[in-house]
Short mmCIF file of C-alpha atoms in Angstrom, two decimals:
data_model
loop_
_atom_site.label_atom_id
_atom_site.label_comp_id
_atom_site.label_asym_id
_atom_site.label_seq_id
_atom_site.Cartn_x
_atom_site.Cartn_y
_atom_site.Cartn_z
CA GLY A 981 269.52 125.27 129.15
CA ALA A 982 268.61 121.96 127.78
CA VAL A 983 272.04 120.15 126.52
CA VAL A 984 271.97 117.51 123.89
CA SER A 985 275.56 115.64 123.38
CA GLN A 986 276.82 113.29 120.95
CA HIS A 987 279.81 111.00 120.85
CA PRO A 988 281.55 110.65 118.96
CA SER A 989 281.87 113.93 117.34
CA TRP A 990 283.71 112.52 114.29
CA VAL A 991 284.70 109.03 113.12
CA ILE A 992 286.45 107.35 110.31
CA CYS A 993 286.04 103.70 109.60
CA LYS A 994 286.26 101.11 106.81
CA SER A 995 283.76 100.13 104.40
CA GLY A 996 281.97 97.03 105.80
CA THR A 997 282.07 97.97 109.43
CA SER A 998 279.65 99.35 111.90
CA VAL A 999 279.65 102.27 113.74
CA LYS A 1000 277.57 103.64 116.85
CA ILE A 1001 276.68 106.99 117.75
CA GLU A 1002 275.55 108.04 121.04
CA CYS A 1003 273.23 110.74 121.71
CA ARG A 1004 272.46 112.17 125.54
CA SER A 1005 270.44 114.64 126.99
CA LEU A 1006 272.58 115.93 129.90
CA ASP A 1007 270.32 117.68 132.13
CA PHE A 1008 266.93 116.43 131.19
CA GLN A 1009 264.77 113.43 130.53
CA ALA A 1010 263.62 113.14 126.86
CA THR A 1011 261.18 110.64 125.97
CA THR A 1012 261.53 111.10 122.13
CA MET A 1013 264.52 111.69 120.35
CA PHE A 1014 265.16 112.45 116.75
CA TRP A 1015 267.67 111.36 114.18
CA TYR A 1016 268.82 113.45 111.38
CA ARG A 1017 271.41 113.06 108.51
CA GLN A 1018 272.55 115.98 106.53
CA PHE A 1019 274.80 115.64 103.58
CA PRO A 1020 277.07 118.48 102.36
CA LYS A 1021 275.18 122.06 101.53
CA GLN A 1022 272.15 120.26 101.87
CA SER A 1023 269.15 120.53 104.86
CA LEU A 1024 268.57 118.05 107.30
CA MET A 1025 266.58 114.85 106.80
CA LEU A 1026 264.90 113.30 109.33
CA MET A 1027 265.82 109.58 109.57
CA ALA A 1028 263.69 108.15 112.58
CA THR A 1029 261.91 109.13 115.61
CA SER A 1030 263.32 107.37 118.79
CA ASN A 1031 260.84 106.30 121.79
CA GLU A 1032 261.99 105.09 124.90
CA GLY A 1033 261.34 101.51 125.76
CA SER A 1034 259.68 100.89 122.22
CA LYS A 1035 260.88 100.49 118.69
CA ALA A 1036 261.96 103.70 116.55
CA THR A 1037 259.68 105.03 113.78
CA TYR A 1038 261.65 105.25 110.55
CA GLU A 1039 261.01 107.83 107.60
CA GLN A 1040 260.19 106.38 104.29
CA GLY A 1041 263.26 105.43 102.51
CA VAL A 1042 265.38 104.81 105.62
CA GLU A 1043 266.25 101.36 106.06
CA LYS A 1044 265.75 100.07 109.50
CA ASP A 1045 268.00 97.15 109.43
CA LYS A 1046 270.85 99.47 108.53
CA PHE A 1047 270.22 102.05 110.64
CA LEU A 1048 269.69 100.53 114.07
CA ILE A 1049 268.08 102.92 116.76
CA ASN A 1050 268.18 101.73 120.53
CA HIS A 1051 266.67 104.07 123.02
CA ALA A 1052 267.52 102.38 126.15
CA SER A 1053 266.96 104.98 128.39
CA LEU A 1054 265.37 108.53 128.93
CA THR A 1055 268.58 110.08 128.33
CA LEU A 1056 270.17 108.00 125.85
CA SER A 1057 269.51 107.24 122.23
CA THR A 1058 272.24 105.24 120.28
CA LEU A 1059 272.21 104.97 115.97
CA THR A 1060 274.23 102.07 114.64
CA VAL A 1061 275.18 102.50 110.98
CA THR A 1062 275.65 98.73 110.29
CA SER A 1063 277.97 97.64 107.21
CA ALA A 1064 279.02 101.17 106.40
CA HIS A 1065 279.45 102.01 102.96
CA PRO A 1066 281.23 105.17 101.52
CA GLU A 1067 277.81 106.61 100.49
CA ASP A 1068 276.66 106.53 104.16
CA SER A 1069 279.48 109.48 105.13
CA SER A 1070 277.52 112.44 106.28
CA PHE A 1071 276.70 114.51 109.05
CA TYR A 1072 274.50 112.75 111.61
CA ILE A 1073 272.62 115.02 114.07
CA CYS A 1074 270.17 113.97 116.98
CA SER A 1075 267.68 116.09 118.75
CA ALA A 1076 265.71 115.89 121.85
CA THR A 1077 262.56 117.40 123.10
CA LEU A 1078 262.19 118.97 126.55
CA LEU A 1079 259.25 117.59 128.07
CA GLY A 1080 256.64 120.30 128.44
CA THR A 1081 257.81 122.21 125.79
CA ASP A 1082 257.64 122.16 121.82
CA THR A 1083 261.41 122.93 121.56
CA GLN A 1084 263.83 120.60 120.12
CA TYR A 1085 267.39 120.83 121.28
CA PHE A 1086 269.97 119.57 119.15
CA GLY A 1087 273.32 117.74 119.45
CA PRO A 1088 276.48 119.16 118.15
CA GLY A 1089 276.59 116.28 115.12
CA THR A 1090 278.49 113.46 114.13
CA ARG A 1091 280.92 113.45 111.25
CA LEU A 1092 280.92 109.92 109.95
CA THR A 1093 283.48 109.17 106.99
CA VAL A 1094 283.60 105.83 105.45
CA LEU A 1095 286.62 104.67 103.28
CA SER B 884 254.60 117.50 109.97
CA GLN B 885 255.15 119.81 107.09
CA GLN B 886 258.69 121.59 105.46
CA GLY B 887 259.01 125.47 105.62
CA GLU B 888 260.63 127.08 102.82
CA GLU B 889 262.95 129.87 103.55
CA ASP B 890 263.48 132.84 101.09
CA PRO B 891 266.01 134.10 100.00
CA GLN B 892 268.29 131.10 100.04
CA ALA B 893 271.29 133.16 100.40
CA LEU B 894 271.88 136.49 101.41
CA SER B 895 275.07 138.89 101.93
CA ILE B 896 275.34 141.88 103.98
CA GLN B 897 277.78 144.05 105.52
CA GLU B 898 278.19 143.92 109.25
CA GLY B 899 275.52 146.30 111.11
CA GLU B 900 272.98 145.84 108.54
CA ASN B 901 269.71 144.25 109.10
CA ALA B 902 268.88 140.90 108.00
CA THR B 903 265.34 139.75 107.07
CA MET B 904 264.47 136.13 106.07
CA ASN B 905 261.08 134.55 105.32
CA CYS B 906 259.61 131.27 105.78
CA SER B 907 256.40 129.95 104.13
CA TYR B 908 254.37 126.94 105.11
CA LYS B 909 251.24 125.23 103.52
CA THR B 910 248.91 124.00 106.40
CA SER B 911 247.98 125.16 110.02
CA ILE B 912 250.51 125.31 112.53
CA ASN B 913 250.55 125.05 116.47
CA ASN B 914 253.78 126.91 116.35
CA LEU B 915 256.92 127.71 114.35
CA GLN B 916 260.41 127.75 115.07
CA TRP B 917 263.61 128.99 113.78
CA TYR B 918 267.01 127.52 114.28
CA ARG B 919 270.67 128.41 113.14
CA GLN B 920 273.52 126.20 112.08
CA ASN B 921 276.98 127.22 111.83
CA SER B 922 279.04 125.40 109.47
CA GLY B 923 279.57 121.67 110.41
CA ARG B 924 277.73 122.12 113.73
CA GLY B 925 274.42 121.24 115.01
CA LEU B 926 271.31 123.45 115.07
CA VAL B 927 270.70 125.90 117.91
CA HIS B 928 267.26 126.86 118.53
CA LEU B 929 266.39 130.66 118.30
CA ILE B 930 263.04 131.30 118.73
CA LEU B 931 259.89 129.64 118.87
CA ILE B 932 256.44 131.77 118.13
CA ARG B 933 253.21 129.97 118.68
CA SER B 934 250.22 130.28 116.27
CA ASN B 935 248.31 132.78 118.66
CA GLU B 936 251.37 135.25 118.53
CA ARG B 937 252.03 137.86 115.99
CA GLU B 938 255.53 138.93 116.96
CA LYS B 939 258.18 137.99 119.33
CA HIS B 940 261.53 139.63 120.39
CA SER B 941 264.83 138.16 121.67
CA GLY B 942 267.57 140.11 121.75
CA ARG B 943 268.61 141.14 118.21
CA LEU B 944 265.91 138.81 116.74
CA ARG B 945 262.60 139.88 116.03
CA VAL B 946 260.00 137.02 114.54
CA THR B 947 256.59 137.66 113.10
CA LEU B 948 253.85 135.15 112.12
CA ASP B 949 250.81 135.78 110.00
CA THR B 950 248.98 132.79 110.03
CA SER B 951 246.37 134.18 107.35
CA LYS B 952 249.37 134.33 104.87
CA LYS B 953 251.12 131.35 106.06
CA SER B 954 254.25 133.02 106.40
CA SER B 955 257.10 134.14 109.11
CA SER B 956 259.69 136.48 109.16
CA LEU B 957 262.94 136.56 111.30
CA LEU B 958 264.79 139.97 111.59
CA ILE B 959 268.23 140.25 112.78
CA THR B 960 268.93 143.99 113.75
CA ALA B 961 272.66 145.27 113.80
CA SER B 962 274.41 142.07 112.38
CA ARG B 963 277.60 141.01 113.26
CA ALA B 964 280.00 138.46 111.47
CA ALA B 965 279.15 135.90 114.00
CA ASP B 966 275.75 135.78 112.74
CA THR B 967 277.26 134.01 109.71
CA ALA B 968 275.39 130.82 109.65
CA SER B 969 272.19 128.91 107.89
CA TYR B 970 268.87 129.56 109.03
CA PHE B 971 265.81 127.25 109.01
CA CYS B 972 262.40 127.69 109.90
CA ALA B 973 260.42 124.90 111.23
CA PRO B 974 256.54 124.89 111.24
CA ASP B 975 255.11 122.57 113.74
CA GLN B 976 251.65 121.03 113.47
CA GLY B 977 251.91 119.65 116.93
CA GLY B 978 251.19 116.16 117.94
CA SER B 979 254.21 114.28 116.49
CA GLU B 980 256.64 116.43 117.94
CA LYS B 981 258.86 115.60 114.64
CA LEU B 982 260.10 118.95 112.84
CA VAL B 983 260.98 118.75 108.97
CA PHE B 984 263.36 121.22 107.85
CA GLY B 985 263.58 123.09 104.49
CA LYS B 986 266.91 124.07 102.57
CA GLY B 987 267.22 127.00 104.83
CA MET B 988 268.78 130.30 104.14
CA LYS B 989 272.59 131.00 104.11
CA LEU B 990 273.30 134.20 105.63
CA THR B 991 276.78 135.95 105.17
CA VAL B 992 277.67 138.96 107.15
CA ASN B 993 280.84 140.67 106.07
CA PRO B 994 283.06 142.36 108.61
#
C-alpha cells in the first residue's frame, strides 16, 4: 500500500531556532501533500496544501513566513518552523494523495517540543 | 471542503461488543472517508465510501452512507482492545482534495 514517512519522528529545540520536518511518499508520487497540526486531545487542523513545483496554499490564520513549505519533488515536501516558540509545540502530520484515487495517506507524525 | 461531526464524542465498550459511530455533514459530497488515529500516531485510512454507494464492508468494518440525511455510520463488529483509538470521518466534496477533520470520536475497548 501507499506509505508516507516523516522525519524526524520527534524533535526538541530551543526557542528561536528553526526546525525542518520532512514528509516523503515512499512508493508513490504525490503532486499534492498536506500539512496538519494537532494539539493534545484536539483534532487535526489543516495548515497548508503543498503543491509540487509551486507555492503552498495556506489556510486562514497560518503564517506563511513562519511555516515555510517546500515541495521540491513528487515524493518530498518539507515544513520548516522558523524562529520556533513554545506555542509552536505540537504534533505535525503530513499526508499525500495517491494519484488517481481520492484517498489521503498520512505520515506517522512529528512531535515538536520547543523549550 | 467541509467538516464532519462525529457522534458520540466518546464511547467505552467491552471487548467483543459492537461499536457504532455516526458522522453528519452539511453539503453534498463526492465521497466520505473514515480514519483511525492511535494515540500519538498518524491517521490510518480505514474505508472510503462514494456518494453513489449505500454500504461498504472491509473486514470487521461496515460503513453506511445516507446522502438524503447527510450522514454516515461506521460499525466495528466484535471489537478488540486494539481498536481503542480516535475515529474521524472526512466528507470530501471533491476538487480541492483537502480534507477537514472534526473532533473525532474516542473509542475505548476494555479487555
